mmCIF file of C-alpha atoms in Angstrom:
data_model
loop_
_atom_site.group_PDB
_atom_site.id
_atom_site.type_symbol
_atom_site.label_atom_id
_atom_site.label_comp_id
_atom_site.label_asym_id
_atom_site.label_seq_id
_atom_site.Cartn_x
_atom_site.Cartn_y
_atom_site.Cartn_z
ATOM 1 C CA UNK A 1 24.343 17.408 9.493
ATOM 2 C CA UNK A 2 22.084 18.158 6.087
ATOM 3 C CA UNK A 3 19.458 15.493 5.369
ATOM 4 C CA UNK A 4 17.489 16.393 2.054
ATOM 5 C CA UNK A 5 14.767 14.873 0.938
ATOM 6 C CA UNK A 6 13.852 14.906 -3.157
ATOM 7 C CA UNK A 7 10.474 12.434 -3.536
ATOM 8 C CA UNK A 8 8.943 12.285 -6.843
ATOM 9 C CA UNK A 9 5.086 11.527 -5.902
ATOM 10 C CA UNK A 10 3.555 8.119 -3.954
ATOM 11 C CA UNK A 11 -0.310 7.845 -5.198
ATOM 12 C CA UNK A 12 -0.970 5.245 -1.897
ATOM 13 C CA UNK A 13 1.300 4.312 0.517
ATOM 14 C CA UNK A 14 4.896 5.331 0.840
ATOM 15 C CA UNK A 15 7.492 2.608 0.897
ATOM 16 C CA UNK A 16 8.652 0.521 3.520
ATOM 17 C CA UNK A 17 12.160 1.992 3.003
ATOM 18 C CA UNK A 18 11.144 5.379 2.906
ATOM 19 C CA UNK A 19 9.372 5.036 6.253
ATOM 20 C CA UNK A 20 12.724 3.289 7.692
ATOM 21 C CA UNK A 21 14.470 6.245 6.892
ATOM 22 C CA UNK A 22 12.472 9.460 7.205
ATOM 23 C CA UNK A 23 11.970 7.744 11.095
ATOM 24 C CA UNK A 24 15.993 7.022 11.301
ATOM 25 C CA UNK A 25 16.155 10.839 10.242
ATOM 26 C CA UNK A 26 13.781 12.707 11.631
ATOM 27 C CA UNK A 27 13.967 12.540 15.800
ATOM 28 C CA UNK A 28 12.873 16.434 16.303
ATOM 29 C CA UNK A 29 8.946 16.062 15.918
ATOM 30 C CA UNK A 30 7.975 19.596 17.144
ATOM 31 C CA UNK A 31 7.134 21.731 14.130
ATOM 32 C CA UNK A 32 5.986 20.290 10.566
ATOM 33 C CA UNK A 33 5.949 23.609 8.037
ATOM 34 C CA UNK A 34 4.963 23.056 4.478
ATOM 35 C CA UNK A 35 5.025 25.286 1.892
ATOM 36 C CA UNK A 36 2.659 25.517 -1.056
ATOM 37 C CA UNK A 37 2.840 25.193 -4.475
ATOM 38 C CA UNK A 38 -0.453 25.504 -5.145
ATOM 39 C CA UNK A 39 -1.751 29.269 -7.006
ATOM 40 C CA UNK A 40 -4.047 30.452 -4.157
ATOM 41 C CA UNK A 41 -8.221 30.581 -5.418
ATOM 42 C CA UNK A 42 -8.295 33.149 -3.195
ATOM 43 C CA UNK A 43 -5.758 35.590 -1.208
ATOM 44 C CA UNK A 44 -6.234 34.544 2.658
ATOM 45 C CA UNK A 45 -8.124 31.394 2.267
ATOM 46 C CA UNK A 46 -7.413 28.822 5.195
ATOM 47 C CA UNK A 47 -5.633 25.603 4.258
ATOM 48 C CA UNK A 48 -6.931 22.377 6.451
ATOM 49 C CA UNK A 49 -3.705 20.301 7.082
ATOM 50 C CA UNK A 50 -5.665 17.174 6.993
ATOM 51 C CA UNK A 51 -6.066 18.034 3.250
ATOM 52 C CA UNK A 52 -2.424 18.289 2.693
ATOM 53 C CA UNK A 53 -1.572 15.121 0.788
ATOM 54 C CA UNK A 54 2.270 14.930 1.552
ATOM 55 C CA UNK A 55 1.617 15.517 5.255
ATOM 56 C CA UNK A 56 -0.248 11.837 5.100
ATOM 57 C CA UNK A 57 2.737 10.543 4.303
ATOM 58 C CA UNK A 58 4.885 11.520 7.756
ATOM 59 C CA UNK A 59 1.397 10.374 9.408
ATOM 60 C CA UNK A 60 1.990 7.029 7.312
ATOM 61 C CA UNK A 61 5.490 6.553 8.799
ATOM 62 C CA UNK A 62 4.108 7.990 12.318
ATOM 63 C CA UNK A 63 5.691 10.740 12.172
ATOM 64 C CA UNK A 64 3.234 13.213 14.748
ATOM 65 C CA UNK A 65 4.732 16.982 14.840
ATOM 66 C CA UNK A 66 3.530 19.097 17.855
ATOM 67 C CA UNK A 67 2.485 21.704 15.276
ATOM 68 C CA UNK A 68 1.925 21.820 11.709
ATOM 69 C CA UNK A 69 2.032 24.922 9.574
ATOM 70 C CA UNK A 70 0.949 25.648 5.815
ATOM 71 C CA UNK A 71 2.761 28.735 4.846
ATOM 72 C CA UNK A 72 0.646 29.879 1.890
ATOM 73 C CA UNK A 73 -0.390 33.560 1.312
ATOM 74 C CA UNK A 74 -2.555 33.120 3.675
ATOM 75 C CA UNK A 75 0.167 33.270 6.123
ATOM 76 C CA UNK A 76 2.017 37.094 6.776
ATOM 77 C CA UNK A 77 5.801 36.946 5.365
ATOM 78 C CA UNK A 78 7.458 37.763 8.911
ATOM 79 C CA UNK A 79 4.944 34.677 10.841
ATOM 80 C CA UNK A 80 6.395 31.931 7.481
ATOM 81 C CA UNK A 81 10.003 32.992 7.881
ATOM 82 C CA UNK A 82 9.814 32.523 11.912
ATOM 83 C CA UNK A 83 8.031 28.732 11.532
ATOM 84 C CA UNK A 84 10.732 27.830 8.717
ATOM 85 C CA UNK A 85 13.835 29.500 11.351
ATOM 86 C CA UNK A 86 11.964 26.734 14.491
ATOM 87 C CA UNK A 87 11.460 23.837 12.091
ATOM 88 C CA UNK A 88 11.602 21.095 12.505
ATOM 89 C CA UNK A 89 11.299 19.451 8.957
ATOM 90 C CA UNK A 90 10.550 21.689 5.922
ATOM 91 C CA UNK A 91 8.025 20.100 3.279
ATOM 92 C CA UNK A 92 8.321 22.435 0.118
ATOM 93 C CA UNK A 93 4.613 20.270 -1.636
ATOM 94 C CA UNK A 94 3.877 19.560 -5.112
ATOM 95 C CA UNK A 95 1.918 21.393 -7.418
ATOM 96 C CA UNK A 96 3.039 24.327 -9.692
ATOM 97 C CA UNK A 97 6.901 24.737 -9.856
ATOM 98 C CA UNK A 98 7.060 28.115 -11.339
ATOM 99 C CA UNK A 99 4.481 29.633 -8.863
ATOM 100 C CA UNK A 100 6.281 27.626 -5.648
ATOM 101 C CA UNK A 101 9.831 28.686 -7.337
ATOM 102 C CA UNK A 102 8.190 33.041 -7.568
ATOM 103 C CA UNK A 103 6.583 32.919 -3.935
ATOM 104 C CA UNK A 104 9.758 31.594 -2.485
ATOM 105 C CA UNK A 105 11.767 34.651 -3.805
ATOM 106 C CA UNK A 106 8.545 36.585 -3.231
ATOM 107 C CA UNK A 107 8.553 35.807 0.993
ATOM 108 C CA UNK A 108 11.930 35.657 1.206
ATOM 109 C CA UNK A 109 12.374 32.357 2.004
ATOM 110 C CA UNK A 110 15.025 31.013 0.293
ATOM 111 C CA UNK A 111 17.952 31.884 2.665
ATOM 112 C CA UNK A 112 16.140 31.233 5.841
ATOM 113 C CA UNK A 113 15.683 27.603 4.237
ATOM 114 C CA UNK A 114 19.196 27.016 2.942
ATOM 115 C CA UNK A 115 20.682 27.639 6.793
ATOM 116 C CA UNK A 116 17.862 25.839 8.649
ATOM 117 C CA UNK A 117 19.084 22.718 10.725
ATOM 118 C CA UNK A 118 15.528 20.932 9.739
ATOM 119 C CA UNK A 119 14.869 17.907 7.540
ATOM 120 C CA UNK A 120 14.197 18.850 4.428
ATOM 121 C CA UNK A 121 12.089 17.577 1.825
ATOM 122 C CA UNK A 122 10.346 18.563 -1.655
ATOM 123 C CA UNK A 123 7.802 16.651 -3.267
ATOM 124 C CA UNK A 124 7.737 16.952 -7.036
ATOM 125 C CA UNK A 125 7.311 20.605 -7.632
ATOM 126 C CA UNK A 126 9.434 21.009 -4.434
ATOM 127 C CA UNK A 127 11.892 18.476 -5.150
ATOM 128 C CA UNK A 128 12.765 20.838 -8.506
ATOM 129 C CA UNK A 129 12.842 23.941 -6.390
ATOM 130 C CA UNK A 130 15.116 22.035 -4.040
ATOM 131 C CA UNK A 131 17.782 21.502 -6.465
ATOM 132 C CA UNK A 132 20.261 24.090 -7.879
ATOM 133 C CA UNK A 133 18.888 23.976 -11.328
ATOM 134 C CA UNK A 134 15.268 22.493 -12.997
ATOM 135 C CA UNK A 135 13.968 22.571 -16.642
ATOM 136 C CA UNK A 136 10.464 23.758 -16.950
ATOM 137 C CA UNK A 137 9.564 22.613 -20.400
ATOM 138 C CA UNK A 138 6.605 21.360 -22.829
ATOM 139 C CA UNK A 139 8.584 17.756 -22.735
ATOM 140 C CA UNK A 140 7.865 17.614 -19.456
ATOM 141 C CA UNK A 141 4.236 18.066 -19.520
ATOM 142 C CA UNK A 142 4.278 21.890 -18.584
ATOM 143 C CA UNK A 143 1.883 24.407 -20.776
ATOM 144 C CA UNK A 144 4.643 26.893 -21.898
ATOM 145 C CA UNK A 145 5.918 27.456 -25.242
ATOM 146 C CA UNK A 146 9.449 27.447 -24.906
ATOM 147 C CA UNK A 147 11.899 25.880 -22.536
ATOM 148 C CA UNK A 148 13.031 27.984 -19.341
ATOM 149 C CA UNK A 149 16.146 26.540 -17.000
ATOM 150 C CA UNK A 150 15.036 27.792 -13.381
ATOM 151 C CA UNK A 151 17.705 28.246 -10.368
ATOM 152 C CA UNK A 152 16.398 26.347 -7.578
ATOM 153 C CA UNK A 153 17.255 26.393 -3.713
ATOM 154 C CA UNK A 154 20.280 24.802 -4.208
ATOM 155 C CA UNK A 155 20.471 22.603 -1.935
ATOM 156 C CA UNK A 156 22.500 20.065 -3.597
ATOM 157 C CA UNK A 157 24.450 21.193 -6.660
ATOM 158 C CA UNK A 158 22.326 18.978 -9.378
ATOM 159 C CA UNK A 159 19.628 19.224 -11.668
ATOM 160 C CA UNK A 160 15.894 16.930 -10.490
ATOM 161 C CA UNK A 161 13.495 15.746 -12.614
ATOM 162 C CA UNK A 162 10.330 14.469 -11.456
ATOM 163 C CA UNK A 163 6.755 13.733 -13.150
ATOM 164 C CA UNK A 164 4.338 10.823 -12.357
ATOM 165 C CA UNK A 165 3.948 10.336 -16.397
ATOM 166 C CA UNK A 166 7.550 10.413 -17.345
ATOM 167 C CA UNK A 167 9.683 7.234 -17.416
ATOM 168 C CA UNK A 168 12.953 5.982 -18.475
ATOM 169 C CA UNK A 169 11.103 5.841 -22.035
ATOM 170 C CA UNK A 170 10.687 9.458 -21.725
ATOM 171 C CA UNK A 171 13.960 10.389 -20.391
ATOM 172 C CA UNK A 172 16.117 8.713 -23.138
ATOM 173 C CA UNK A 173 14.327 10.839 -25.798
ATOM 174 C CA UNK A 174 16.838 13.557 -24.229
ATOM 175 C CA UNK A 175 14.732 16.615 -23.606
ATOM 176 C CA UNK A 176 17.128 16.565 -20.567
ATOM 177 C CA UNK A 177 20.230 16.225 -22.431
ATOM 178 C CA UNK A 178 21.364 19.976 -22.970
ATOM 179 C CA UNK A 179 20.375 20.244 -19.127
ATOM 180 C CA UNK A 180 22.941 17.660 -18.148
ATOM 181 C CA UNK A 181 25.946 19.364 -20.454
ATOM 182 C CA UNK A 182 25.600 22.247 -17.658
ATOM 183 C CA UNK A 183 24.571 19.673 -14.638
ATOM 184 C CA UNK A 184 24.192 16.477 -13.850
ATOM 185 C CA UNK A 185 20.168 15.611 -13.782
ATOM 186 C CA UNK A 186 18.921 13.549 -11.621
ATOM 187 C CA UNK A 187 15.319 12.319 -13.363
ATOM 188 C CA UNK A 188 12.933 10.142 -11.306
ATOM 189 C CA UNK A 189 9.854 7.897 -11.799
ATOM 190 C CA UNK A 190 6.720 7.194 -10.122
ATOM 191 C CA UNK A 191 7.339 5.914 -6.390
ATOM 192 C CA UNK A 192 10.803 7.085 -6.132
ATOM 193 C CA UNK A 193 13.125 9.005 -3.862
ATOM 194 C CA UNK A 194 16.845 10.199 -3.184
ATOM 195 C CA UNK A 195 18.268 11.381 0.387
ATOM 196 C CA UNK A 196 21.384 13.163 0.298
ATOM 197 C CA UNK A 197 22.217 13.132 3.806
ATOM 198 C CA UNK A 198 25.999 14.736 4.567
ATOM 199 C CA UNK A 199 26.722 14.739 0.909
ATOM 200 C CA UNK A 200 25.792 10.835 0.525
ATOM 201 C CA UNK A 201 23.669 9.602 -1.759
ATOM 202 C CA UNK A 202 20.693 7.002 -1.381
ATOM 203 C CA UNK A 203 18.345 5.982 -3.755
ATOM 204 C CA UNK A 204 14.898 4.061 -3.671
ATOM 205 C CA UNK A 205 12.932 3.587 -6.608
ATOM 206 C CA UNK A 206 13.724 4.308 -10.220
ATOM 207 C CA UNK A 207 15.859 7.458 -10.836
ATOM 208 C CA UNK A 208 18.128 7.593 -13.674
ATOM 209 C CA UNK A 209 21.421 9.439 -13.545
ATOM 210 C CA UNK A 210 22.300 12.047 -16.955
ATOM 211 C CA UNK A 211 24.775 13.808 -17.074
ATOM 212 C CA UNK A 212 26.704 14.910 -20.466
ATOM 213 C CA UNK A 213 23.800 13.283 -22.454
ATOM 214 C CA UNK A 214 24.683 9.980 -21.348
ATOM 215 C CA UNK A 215 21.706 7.930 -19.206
ATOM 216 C CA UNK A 216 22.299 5.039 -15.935
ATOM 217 C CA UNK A 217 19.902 3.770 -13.839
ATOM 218 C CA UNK A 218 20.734 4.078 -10.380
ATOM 219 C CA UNK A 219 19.396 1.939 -7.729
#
């Protein structure tokens, strides 16, 4: 069974529904690992977990893990690919999307993530790197000068699309559009989330549906 986990970004508390399911989904509690997507200030600087945003928001649904680990650069390749092979659920955070998508390749993670048997779950920046394809471009609030399409985990075989800013307003303009002639894009608000849990998929929130330049609202 594959339960995945794409959440676009919850500023207070996470949904009633959310919590329903991450605690219908989530009965192995042992080992939390989260993975940064944060550029490092320095090489080897200790993350406190307690300062981890997105782990507040398993504490919110009381979800407790026996351990938590923060696999950063802080953190030797061999130790972050041995916590991701005994997870329990994988949190890939938010932050930078092109730095989380290079360190991935960069530790070798992405394989030992695609056959794990854990939960897992992107936030944001992680939710992009989850998918098979993401669009890092100016549109979407990202400093760069021209438009890049970057292969993602591939977990699922879609396109995501999540910033706190954008809306449906946003979306329609179509800076997605040549992105959903290769893929369909799945492009979430605020407060929003999709499970894909044995191929089935669940939405909560507001997350549109584009695919060959056409826009619906799911949910």
């Amino acid at each position: 069974m594959k339960t995945h986990y794409y959440l676009s970004w919850f500023n207070d508390f996470i949904p009633e529904k959310l919590v329903k399911w991450l605690q219908e989904d989530i009965k192995d509690r042992k080992s939390l690992v989260m993975i940064s997507a944060q550029p490092p200030g320095n090489k080897g600087e200790q993350i406190n977990i307690d300062d981890v945003f997105e782990a507040e928001w398993l504490t919110q649904a009381n979800l407790i893990f026996e351990e938590y680990h923060f696999i950063d650069y802080g953190m030797r390749k061999e130790d972050a690919q041995r916590f991701i092979h005994n997870a329990s659920v994988i949190l890939l955070c938010g932050g930078d999307p092109v730095w989380q998508n290079g360190f991935l390749i960069e530790y070798e993670l992405s394989d030992a993530i695609k056959n794990s048997k854990a939960v897992i779950m992107g936030a944001s920046a992680g939710a992009l790197n989850m998918a098979a394809k993401w669009l890092c471009s100016k549109n979407a609030g990202r400093e760069v000068e021209t438009s890049t399409i970057y292969k993602g985990l591939g977990l699922d075989h879609f396109s995501y699309e999540s910033h706190s800013k954008r809306d449906y307003a946003t979306f329609v303009q179509g800076y997605l559009f040549p992105l959903s002639e290769e893929i369909d894009v799945y492009a979430a608000e605020q407060e929003s989330a999709i499970r894909v849990k044995d191929g089935q998929i669940d939405i909560m929130g507001n997350v549109y549906l584009i695919s060959h330049s056409k826009i619906q609202k799911l949910g």
